[in-house]
Amino acid sequence: MLNENKNTGQDTVLLMSEIGGKARKAARPLAVASAERKHAALVAMASAITRREQEILIANALDMVNGEEAGLSAAMLDRLKLDTQRIRAIADGIRAIADLRDPVGDVIAEWDRPNGLHIERVRTPLGVIGVIYESRPNVTADAGALCLKAGNAVILRGGSDSLNSSRAIHACLVEGLEAAGLPRDAIQLVPVSDRAAVGEMLKGLGGNVDVIIPRGGRSLVERVQTEARVPVFAHLEGICHLYVDKSANLDMAAKLAVNAKMRRTGICGAAETLLVDRAVAETHLVPVLEALRDAGCAIRADDEVRSIFNDAAPASEEDWATEYLDAIISVKLVDGVAGAVAHIETYSSHHTEAIVAEDVAAVEMFFNEIDSAILLHNASTQFADGGEFGMGAEIGIATGKMHARGPVGVEQLTSFKYRVHGAGQMRP
Amino acid sequence: MLNENKNTGQDTVLLMSEIGGKARKAARPLAVASAERKHAALVAMASAITRREQEILIANALDMVNGEEAGLSAAMLDRLKLDTQRIRAIADGIRAIADLRDPVGDVIAEWDRPNGLHIERVRTPLGVIGVIYESRPNVTADAGALCLKAGNAVILRGGSDSLNSSRAIHACLVEGLEAAGLPRDAIQLVPVSDRAAVGEMLKGLGGNVDVIIPRGGRSLVERVQTEARVPVFAHLEGICHLYVDKSANLDMAAKLAVNAKMRRTGICGAAETLLVDRAVAETHLVPVLEALRDAGCAIRADDEVRSIFNDAAPASEEDWATEYLDAIISVKLVDGVAGAVAHIETYSSHHTEAIVAEDVAAVEMFFNEIDSAILLHNASTQFADGGEFGMGAEIGIATGKMHARGPVGVEQLTSFKYRVHGAGQMRP
């Protein structure tokens, strides 16, 4: 760890307060910046990333050396590492965000009143967004670009392990802002790595942070949800369910179970629990579990399931509430949709649930009675993703019910205001 | 004050925790209740209010006696008082809410993906809403009915002065719920009047309150905004501006100034500051100020205005940041729209601002650059109201930017979820 990364608590409070004030000040010109200007800034950022590749690689090498010395795991070092291909992907990601439709100024709704007033509800930026993330340096670029596209100022607080890489990437973002004549404080990177900086952000920097978005593991999100005094867009975990109804197509059920669980086991949309309708225990359970087992998945099941399929370990109560993020699935028989709904409403983290069924009434019941952000019918839970939803890019998935829910894309990073046109109307 | 209204702190913590748990439990059946059932409950509530008028009047008489003994002001006693006409208005208000379109289940957006997935964003209830209000007993009915219409459970905490009246009204609401087969805990009235109950609600009752809506004066809203650990829909104050541009129609400007300020001086949408374009100081200032003065408005102005119109008291710095809620207006000359924007962005509470202008470019600049919930062109600021916006009923005006902004009607009391239909799609 470099000495310059360290800072005393009091210094951090002052520094963060200053960063908050600068962000709020930058938010105003940003909110009225034209779509063209924001697009130009993003394109210039991507060019700077490409042009300054060597600089970024050198900074990243320093982080890698520090990380190895600090004994980071192989998985963490892999998340940290940049190469030419990953840097190209970062630049391409920024260009893709540049090419999204600018949401600011969109008329979301409009109507006329009997007295002749014409009312429009128009999208505006949210203001200042705080993003707190761990060691992936690409989040610096993704989050900075997406917040800018929606006209927001952003304060980025990356993990200490990636601070040098993030600084190098951040320098490219600032170059893009300045090339387009936008304030450099529109995207600020917290230059210190102590935990006090996070604490200050969670307190809202004296009203200068409008929303916090944590990107990271359970411990980070838990800290944010406990300490934050401003709204948070996040999910604590993704305990996602796949329910196979008695009306399911068996072949489809087996394929979807494998995809939902095994395509990538470490993402939040991966299925963690398989529920099978007791009515088809004899016909559907074994083929679906065999497909999972053959794909390399370990199975933990209740006694009833194990009496039918014996290649399964026993599941404990804890399993139903566990996000494995691994090639493990918990399995249970339930009494139809009502049983699935009851289990899911008890154990789900309200992220994403899927039903495999041909019976429209079963699907309707599942969709109506489960209160999760995303419900899927005859599709893999792994579609829980802003890109797959057609949002172009996302900054995360939210399971809260205020403002944003599900994938948080550029539109979810906006607010709105009312514009009312009259011709001299007075209120009677 | 009756003894039964008193309670010790620890009892209150337990009581409130129990209320929170009951509300969360009621929220689920409510969320899936049909539009017809909610409509039937609301109609039955209105009938019960009408039928049980005597009971309500007796309870209210008790509150009035207690209020007089406690030395409440005439204005507070007037807010507290019910009579046949006011009770009829309460019942009519519930019927009007019953007749609003049910927002739950509305498809807000839908689209197809290239892989054939069909995605719908569908309105759902928010969950549990906590409403904290002062002595107006009608809020018990309005807030209870509006939250129910949107499928939410609600915890109502009215002022101690109106507790007997609120209980009588609440009994009618519960009668309506039960008549329609909905859980009686869908609308709960906090039966104690100590401040600890409010503190518990603001802490969120162990995750069982999703949003708090305060209805009351500045001290209540300030306490809520300081202490709340859950989202709040509210405005602290309504420091609303009327700007008269050099392109304004003079006659319209004078009429709108009088309406914006004087129609009702005590509402949050009343104008508090008049800004006049310096370019038309000679022609527009005096006629507009004369109209205000003749309507009974006291004028506080800066030296420049007073040198032109001498029937004005001097304005201090504090005046620009004051919500008078009275027949007083502060007046200042500014340099065109840019000057108006700068003043408003400094002093406004971001509630409602209006411009009087014929110049479209001036209006566009005013609308773009001011970050307030409601912006009006050639119309009175007093239109800042959910009813006037065509929302049917509102529970208040929000100046925050998360989730709800401007009038909070039935739609603003909802969240959404995604319903995705596929045909076996697996994520590649």
PDB file of C-alpha atoms in Angstrom, chain B residues 54-279:
ATOM      1  CA  GLN B  54     -73.563  11.174  15.193  1.00  0.00           C
ATOM      2  CA  GLU B  55     -70.841   8.975  16.644  1.00  0.00           C
ATOM      3  CA  ILE B  56     -68.183  11.022  14.860  1.00  0.00           C
ATOM      4  CA  LEU B  57     -69.733  14.304  16.011  1.00  0.00           C
ATOM      5  CA  ILE B  58     -69.794  13.138  19.642  1.00  0.00           C
ATOM      6  CA  ALA B  59     -66.145  12.069  19.471  1.00  0.00           C
ATOM      7  CA  ASN B  60     -65.272  15.372  17.867  1.00  0.00           C
ATOM      8  CA  ALA B  61     -67.143  17.279  20.577  1.00  0.00           C
ATOM      9  CA  LEU B  62     -64.914  15.555  23.132  1.00  0.00           C
ATOM     10  CA  ASP B  63     -61.801  16.631  21.190  1.00  0.00           C
ATOM     11  CA  MET B  64     -63.150  20.186  21.003  1.00  0.00           C
ATOM     12  CA  VAL B  65     -63.739  20.339  24.767  1.00  0.00           C
ATOM     13  CA  ASN B  66     -60.271  18.970  25.441  1.00  0.00           C
ATOM     14  CA  GLY B  67     -58.810  21.368  22.880  1.00  0.00           C
ATOM     15  CA  GLU B  68     -60.487  24.386  24.450  1.00  0.00           C
ATOM     16  CA  GLU B  69     -59.266  23.312  27.882  1.00  0.00           C
ATOM     17  CA  ALA B  70     -55.764  22.855  26.493  1.00  0.00           C
ATOM     18  CA  GLY B  71     -55.936  26.398  25.113  1.00  0.00           C
ATOM     19  CA  LEU B  72     -55.690  25.589  21.388  1.00  0.00           C
ATOM     20  CA  SER B  73     -55.797  28.654  19.146  1.00  0.00           C
ATOM     21  CA  ALA B  74     -58.966  29.550  17.271  1.00  0.00           C
ATOM     22  CA  ALA B  75     -57.301  28.465  14.016  1.00  0.00           C
ATOM     23  CA  MET B  76     -56.389  25.068  15.467  1.00  0.00           C
ATOM     24  CA  LEU B  77     -59.858  24.582  16.877  1.00  0.00           C
ATOM     25  CA  ASP B  78     -61.309  25.400  13.467  1.00  0.00           C
ATOM     26  CA  ARG B  79     -59.088  22.770  11.811  1.00  0.00           C
ATOM     27  CA  LEU B  80     -60.218  20.277  14.438  1.00  0.00           C
ATOM     28  CA  LYS B  81     -63.935  20.978  14.262  1.00  0.00           C
ATOM     29  CA  LEU B  82     -66.295  18.699  12.344  1.00  0.00           C
ATOM     30  CA  ASP B  83     -69.909  19.384  11.414  1.00  0.00           C
ATOM     31  CA  THR B  84     -72.435  17.721   9.134  1.00  0.00           C
ATOM     32  CA  GLN B  85     -71.084  19.507   6.091  1.00  0.00           C
ATOM     33  CA  ARG B  86     -67.464  18.547   6.794  1.00  0.00           C
ATOM     34  CA  ILE B  87     -68.416  14.938   7.471  1.00  0.00           C
ATOM     35  CA  ARG B  88     -70.290  14.867   4.181  1.00  0.00           C
ATOM     36  CA  ALA B  89     -67.180  16.237   2.474  1.00  0.00           C
ATOM     37  CA  ILE B  90     -65.125  13.439   4.034  1.00  0.00           C
ATOM     38  CA  ALA B  91     -67.505  10.786   2.713  1.00  0.00           C
ATOM     39  CA  ASP B  92     -67.566  12.449  -0.728  1.00  0.00           C
ATOM     40  CA  GLY B  93     -63.766  12.526  -0.741  1.00  0.00           C
ATOM     41  CA  ILE B  94     -63.627   8.779  -0.120  1.00  0.00           C
ATOM     42  CA  ARG B  95     -66.162   8.168  -2.895  1.00  0.00           C
ATOM     43  CA  ALA B  96     -64.062  10.259  -5.279  1.00  0.00           C
ATOM     44  CA  ILE B  97     -61.009   8.144  -4.437  1.00  0.00           C
ATOM     45  CA  ALA B  98     -63.085   4.983  -4.930  1.00  0.00           C
ATOM     46  CA  ASP B  99     -63.910   6.196  -8.433  1.00  0.00           C
ATOM     47  CA  LEU B 100     -60.290   6.831  -9.434  1.00  0.00           C
ATOM     48  CA  ARG B 101     -58.789   4.335 -11.851  1.00  0.00           C
ATOM     49  CA  ASP B 102     -57.015   1.553  -9.934  1.00  0.00           C
ATOM     50  CA  PRO B 103     -53.306   1.856 -10.806  1.00  0.00           C
ATOM     51  CA  VAL B 104     -52.207  -1.610  -9.628  1.00  0.00           C
ATOM     52  CA  GLY B 105     -51.459  -3.914 -12.534  1.00  0.00           C
ATOM     53  CA  ASP B 106     -51.137  -1.088 -15.059  1.00  0.00           C
ATOM     54  CA  VAL B 107     -48.567  -1.894 -17.734  1.00  0.00           C
ATOM     55  CA  ILE B 108     -46.346   1.204 -17.585  1.00  0.00           C
ATOM     56  CA  ALA B 109     -44.119   0.061 -20.431  1.00  0.00           C
ATOM     57  CA  GLU B 110     -43.643  -3.058 -22.538  1.00  0.00           C
ATOM     58  CA  TRP B 111     -41.253  -4.102 -25.243  1.00  0.00           C
ATOM     59  CA  ASP B 112     -39.910  -7.117 -27.118  1.00  0.00           C
ATOM     60  CA  ARG B 113     -36.309  -8.237 -27.212  1.00  0.00           C
ATOM     61  CA  PRO B 114     -34.622  -9.654 -30.321  1.00  0.00           C
ATOM     62  CA  ASN B 115     -34.530 -13.082 -28.610  1.00  0.00           C
ATOM     63  CA  GLY B 116     -38.330 -13.042 -28.336  1.00  0.00           C
ATOM     64  CA  LEU B 117     -38.620 -12.181 -24.643  1.00  0.00           C
ATOM     65  CA  HIS B 118     -41.572  -9.886 -23.977  1.00  0.00           C
ATOM     66  CA  ILE B 119     -40.917  -7.541 -21.060  1.00  0.00           C
ATOM     67  CA  GLU B 120     -43.576  -5.611 -19.161  1.00  0.00           C
ATOM     68  CA  ARG B 121     -43.063  -3.091 -16.379  1.00  0.00           C
ATOM     69  CA  VAL B 122     -46.195  -3.357 -14.237  1.00  0.00           C
ATOM     70  CA  ARG B 123     -47.402  -1.216 -11.350  1.00  0.00           C
ATOM     71  CA  THR B 124     -47.492  -2.776  -7.878  1.00  0.00           C
ATOM     72  CA  PRO B 125     -48.268  -1.314  -4.468  1.00  0.00           C
ATOM     73  CA  LEU B 126     -45.382   0.177  -2.503  1.00  0.00           C
ATOM     74  CA  GLY B 127     -46.107  -1.817   0.654  1.00  0.00           C
ATOM     75  CA  VAL B 128     -46.615  -0.085   3.989  1.00  0.00           C
ATOM     76  CA  ILE B 129     -47.012   3.680   4.223  1.00  0.00           C
ATOM     77  CA  GLY B 130     -46.738   5.644   7.448  1.00  0.00           C
ATOM     78  CA  VAL B 131     -48.691   8.904   7.560  1.00  0.00           C
ATOM     79  CA  ILE B 132     -47.958  11.356  10.361  1.00  0.00           C
ATOM     80  CA  TYR B 133     -50.277  14.330  10.636  1.00  0.00           C
ATOM     81  CA  GLU B 134     -51.546  16.984  12.961  1.00  0.00           C
ATOM     82  CA  SER B 135     -55.009  17.917  14.056  1.00  0.00           C
ATOM     83  CA  ARG B 136     -57.128  17.717  10.892  1.00  0.00           C
ATOM     84  CA  PRO B 137     -59.340  14.636  11.418  1.00  0.00           C
ATOM     85  CA  ASN B 138     -60.222  14.451   7.707  1.00  0.00           C
ATOM     86  CA  VAL B 139     -56.639  13.358   6.940  1.00  0.00           C
ATOM     87  CA  THR B 140     -57.476  10.060   8.659  1.00  0.00           C
ATOM     88  CA  ALA B 141     -60.022   9.359   5.934  1.00  0.00           C
ATOM     89  CA  ASP B 142     -58.164  10.921   2.976  1.00  0.00           C
ATOM     90  CA  ALA B 143     -54.834   9.242   3.664  1.00  0.00           C
ATOM     91  CA  GLY B 144     -56.362   5.909   4.607  1.00  0.00           C
ATOM     92  CA  ALA B 145     -58.485   5.816   1.456  1.00  0.00           C
ATOM     93  CA  LEU B 146     -55.735   6.924  -0.953  1.00  0.00           C
ATOM     94  CA  CYS B 147     -53.196   4.423   0.376  1.00  0.00           C
ATOM     95  CA  LEU B 148     -55.791   1.646   0.146  1.00  0.00           C
ATOM     96  CA  LYS B 149     -56.675   2.568  -3.441  1.00  0.00           C
ATOM     97  CA  ALA B 150     -53.022   1.988  -4.393  1.00  0.00           C
ATOM     98  CA  GLY B 151     -53.039  -1.365  -2.575  1.00  0.00           C
ATOM     99  CA  ASN B 152     -50.900  -0.256   0.352  1.00  0.00           C
ATOM    100  CA  ALA B 153     -51.300  -0.915   4.048  1.00  0.00           C
ATOM    101  CA  VAL B 154     -51.142   2.302   6.044  1.00  0.00           C
ATOM    102  CA  ILE B 155     -50.288   3.283   9.596  1.00  0.00           C
ATOM    103  CA  LEU B 156     -51.941   6.562  10.541  1.00  0.00           C
ATOM    104  CA  ARG B 157     -50.573   8.620  13.389  1.00  0.00           C
ATOM    105  CA  GLY B 158     -52.755  11.671  13.879  1.00  0.00           C
ATOM    106  CA  GLY B 159     -52.301  14.505  16.318  1.00  0.00           C
ATOM    107  CA  SER B 160     -53.286  13.931  19.936  1.00  0.00           C
ATOM    108  CA  ASP B 161     -55.808  16.766  19.744  1.00  0.00           C
ATOM    109  CA  SER B 162     -57.918  14.894  17.219  1.00  0.00           C
ATOM    110  CA  LEU B 163     -57.485  11.377  18.546  1.00  0.00           C
ATOM    111  CA  ASN B 164     -61.138  10.810  19.447  1.00  0.00           C
ATOM    112  CA  SER B 165     -62.385  12.133  16.107  1.00  0.00           C
ATOM    113  CA  SER B 166     -59.790  10.095  14.236  1.00  0.00           C
ATOM    114  CA  ARG B 167     -60.772   6.950  16.122  1.00  0.00           C
ATOM    115  CA  ALA B 168     -64.405   7.411  15.172  1.00  0.00           C
ATOM    116  CA  ILE B 169     -63.506   7.946  11.519  1.00  0.00           C
ATOM    117  CA  HIS B 170     -61.066   5.048  11.616  1.00  0.00           C
ATOM    118  CA  ALA B 171     -63.804   2.750  12.910  1.00  0.00           C
ATOM    119  CA  CYS B 172     -65.757   3.546   9.731  1.00  0.00           C
ATOM    120  CA  LEU B 173     -62.740   2.749   7.553  1.00  0.00           C
ATOM    121  CA  VAL B 174     -62.304  -0.612   9.285  1.00  0.00           C
ATOM    122  CA  GLU B 175     -66.001  -1.316   8.829  1.00  0.00           C
ATOM    123  CA  GLY B 176     -65.545  -0.749   5.086  1.00  0.00           C
ATOM    124  CA  LEU B 177     -62.480  -3.011   4.932  1.00  0.00           C
ATOM    125  CA  GLU B 178     -64.287  -5.827   6.691  1.00  0.00           C
ATOM    126  CA  ALA B 179     -67.429  -5.417   4.597  1.00  0.00           C
ATOM    127  CA  ALA B 180     -65.307  -6.034   1.507  1.00  0.00           C
ATOM    128  CA  GLY B 181     -63.368  -8.930   3.034  1.00  0.00           C
ATOM    129  CA  LEU B 182     -60.078  -7.037   3.326  1.00  0.00           C
ATOM    130  CA  PRO B 183     -57.850  -7.293   6.413  1.00  0.00           C
ATOM    131  CA  ARG B 184     -58.733  -4.764   9.104  1.00  0.00           C
ATOM    132  CA  ASP B 185     -55.026  -4.138   9.689  1.00  0.00           C
ATOM    133  CA  ALA B 186     -54.795  -2.631   6.202  1.00  0.00           C
ATOM    134  CA  ILE B 187     -55.571   0.724   7.843  1.00  0.00           C
ATOM    135  CA  GLN B 188     -54.337   1.069  11.406  1.00  0.00           C
ATOM    136  CA  LEU B 189     -54.605   4.134  13.612  1.00  0.00           C
ATOM    137  CA  VAL B 190     -51.907   4.508  16.261  1.00  0.00           C
ATOM    138  CA  PRO B 191     -54.006   4.566  19.436  1.00  0.00           C
ATOM    139  CA  VAL B 192     -51.567   6.537  21.582  1.00  0.00           C
ATOM    140  CA  SER B 193     -50.521  10.132  21.391  1.00  0.00           C
ATOM    141  CA  ASP B 194     -46.993  10.202  22.773  1.00  0.00           C
ATOM    142  CA  ARG B 195     -44.106  11.414  20.664  1.00  0.00           C
ATOM    143  CA  ALA B 196     -42.315   8.078  21.043  1.00  0.00           C
ATOM    144  CA  ALA B 197     -44.795   6.543  18.599  1.00  0.00           C
ATOM    145  CA  VAL B 198     -43.668   9.002  15.921  1.00  0.00           C
ATOM    146  CA  GLY B 199     -40.023   8.252  16.689  1.00  0.00           C
ATOM    147  CA  GLU B 200     -40.634   4.539  16.234  1.00  0.00           C
ATOM    148  CA  MET B 201     -42.397   5.083  12.906  1.00  0.00           C
ATOM    149  CA  LEU B 202     -39.515   7.220  11.678  1.00  0.00           C
ATOM    150  CA  LYS B 203     -37.125   4.384  12.487  1.00  0.00           C
ATOM    151  CA  GLY B 204     -39.217   2.195  10.186  1.00  0.00           C
ATOM    152  CA  LEU B 205     -40.671  -0.330  12.675  1.00  0.00           C
ATOM    153  CA  GLY B 206     -38.040  -2.933  11.923  1.00  0.00           C
ATOM    154  CA  GLY B 207     -38.279  -2.660   8.162  1.00  0.00           C
ATOM    155  CA  ASN B 208     -42.065  -2.680   8.225  1.00  0.00           C
ATOM    156  CA  VAL B 209     -42.558   0.891   6.958  1.00  0.00           C
ATOM    157  CA  ASP B 210     -41.577   1.610   3.352  1.00  0.00           C
ATOM    158  CA  VAL B 211     -42.197   5.346   3.230  1.00  0.00           C
ATOM    159  CA  ILE B 212     -43.251   8.093   5.606  1.00  0.00           C
ATOM    160  CA  ILE B 213     -45.548  10.915   4.551  1.00  0.00           C
ATOM    161  CA  PRO B 214     -45.767  13.818   6.996  1.00  0.00           C
ATOM    162  CA  ARG B 215     -48.759  16.134   6.694  1.00  0.00           C
ATOM    163  CA  GLY B 216     -48.292  19.201   8.790  1.00  0.00           C
ATOM    164  CA  GLY B 217     -46.335  22.319   9.522  1.00  0.00           C
ATOM    165  CA  ARG B 218     -42.659  23.007   9.274  1.00  0.00           C
ATOM    166  CA  SER B 219     -41.748  21.656  12.716  1.00  0.00           C
ATOM    167  CA  LEU B 220     -43.307  18.255  11.995  1.00  0.00           C
ATOM    168  CA  VAL B 221     -41.728  17.976   8.550  1.00  0.00           C
ATOM    169  CA  GLU B 222     -38.364  19.097   9.889  1.00  0.00           C
ATOM    170  CA  ARG B 223     -38.455  16.446  12.587  1.00  0.00           C
ATOM    171  CA  VAL B 224     -39.407  13.808  10.046  1.00  0.00           C
ATOM    172  CA  GLN B 225     -36.660  14.821   7.621  1.00  0.00           C
ATOM    173  CA  THR B 226     -34.056  14.798  10.386  1.00  0.00           C
ATOM    174  CA  GLU B 227     -35.021  11.585  12.135  1.00  0.00           C
ATOM    175  CA  ALA B 228     -36.466   9.399   9.389  1.00  0.00           C
ATOM    176  CA  ARG B 229     -34.495   6.287   8.488  1.00  0.00           C
ATOM    177  CA  VAL B 230     -36.914   5.436   5.706  1.00  0.00           C
ATOM    178  CA  PRO B 231     -37.783   7.440   2.588  1.00  0.00           C
ATOM    179  CA  VAL B 232     -39.993  10.504   3.035  1.00  0.00           C
ATOM    180  CA  PHE B 233     -42.408  12.111   0.576  1.00  0.00           C
ATOM    181  CA  ALA B 234     -42.761  15.714   1.704  1.00  0.00           C
ATOM    182  CA  HIS B 235     -41.879  19.328   1.283  1.00  0.00           C
ATOM    183  CA  LEU B 236     -40.351  21.338   4.079  1.00  0.00           C
ATOM    184  CA  GLU B 237     -41.804  24.593   2.825  1.00  0.00           C
ATOM    185  CA  GLY B 238     -43.153  26.216  -0.311  1.00  0.00           C
ATOM    186  CA  ILE B 239     -41.054  29.287  -1.077  1.00  0.00           C
ATOM    187  CA  CYS B 240     -42.661  29.797  -4.487  1.00  0.00           C
ATOM    188  CA  HIS B 241     -41.657  32.530  -6.944  1.00  0.00           C
ATOM    189  CA  LEU B 242     -43.498  34.428  -9.637  1.00  0.00           C
ATOM    190  CA  TYR B 243     -41.210  35.998 -12.258  1.00  0.00           C
ATOM    191  CA  VAL B 244     -42.499  38.707 -14.586  1.00  0.00           C
ATOM    192  CA  ASP B 245     -40.384  38.754 -17.735  1.00  0.00           C
ATOM    193  CA  LYS B 246     -39.938  41.812 -19.940  1.00  0.00           C
ATOM    194  CA  SER B 247     -42.052  39.996 -22.550  1.00  0.00           C
ATOM    195  CA  ALA B 248     -44.960  39.564 -20.107  1.00  0.00           C
ATOM    196  CA  ASN B 249     -48.464  40.761 -20.823  1.00  0.00           C
ATOM    197  CA  LEU B 250     -48.825  43.413 -18.105  1.00  0.00           C
ATOM    198  CA  ASP B 251     -52.492  42.820 -17.389  1.00  0.00           C
ATOM    199  CA  MET B 252     -51.918  39.057 -17.096  1.00  0.00           C
ATOM    200  CA  ALA B 253     -48.911  39.614 -14.844  1.00  0.00           C
ATOM    201  CA  ALA B 254     -50.895  41.749 -12.403  1.00  0.00           C
ATOM    202  CA  LYS B 255     -53.799  39.302 -12.277  1.00  0.00           C
ATOM    203  CA  LEU B 256     -51.542  36.260 -11.846  1.00  0.00           C
ATOM    204  CA  ALA B 257     -49.523  37.981  -9.106  1.00  0.00           C
ATOM    205  CA  VAL B 258     -52.714  38.649  -7.144  1.00  0.00           C
ATOM    206  CA  ASN B 259     -54.015  35.120  -7.654  1.00  0.00           C
ATOM    207  CA  ALA B 260     -50.676  33.437  -6.907  1.00  0.00           C
ATOM    208  CA  LYS B 261     -50.261  35.389  -3.679  1.00  0.00           C
ATOM    209  CA  MET B 262     -53.735  36.215  -2.412  1.00  0.00           C
ATOM    210  CA  ARG B 263     -56.224  33.499  -3.468  1.00  0.00           C
ATOM    211  CA  ARG B 264     -55.243  31.540  -0.391  1.00  0.00           C
ATOM    212  CA  THR B 265     -52.177  32.758   1.438  1.00  0.00           C
ATOM    213  CA  GLY B 266     -51.822  29.741   3.738  1.00  0.00           C
ATOM    214  CA  ILE B 267     -51.207  27.005   1.148  1.00  0.00           C
ATOM    215  CA  CYS B 268     -47.797  25.763   0.067  1.00  0.00           C
ATOM    216  CA  GLY B 269     -48.341  26.851  -3.551  1.00  0.00           C
ATOM    217  CA  ALA B 270     -48.888  30.509  -2.618  1.00  0.00           C
ATOM    218  CA  ALA B 271     -46.230  32.801  -4.109  1.00  0.00           C
ATOM    219  CA  GLU B 272     -43.876  34.318  -1.546  1.00  0.00           C
ATOM    220  CA  THR B 273     -41.534  36.331  -3.783  1.00  0.00           C
ATOM    221  CA  LEU B 274     -42.219  38.403  -6.887  1.00  0.00           C
ATOM    222  CA  LEU B 275     -39.294  38.922  -9.272  1.00  0.00           C
ATOM    223  CA  VAL B 276     -39.635  41.552 -11.980  1.00  0.00           C
ATOM    224  CA  ASP B 277     -37.372  41.922 -14.995  1.00  0.00           C
ATOM    225  CA  ARG B 278     -35.343  45.120 -14.549  1.00  0.00           C
ATOM    226  CA  ALA B 279     -35.935  45.878 -18.243  1.00  0.00           C
TER     227      ALA B 279
END
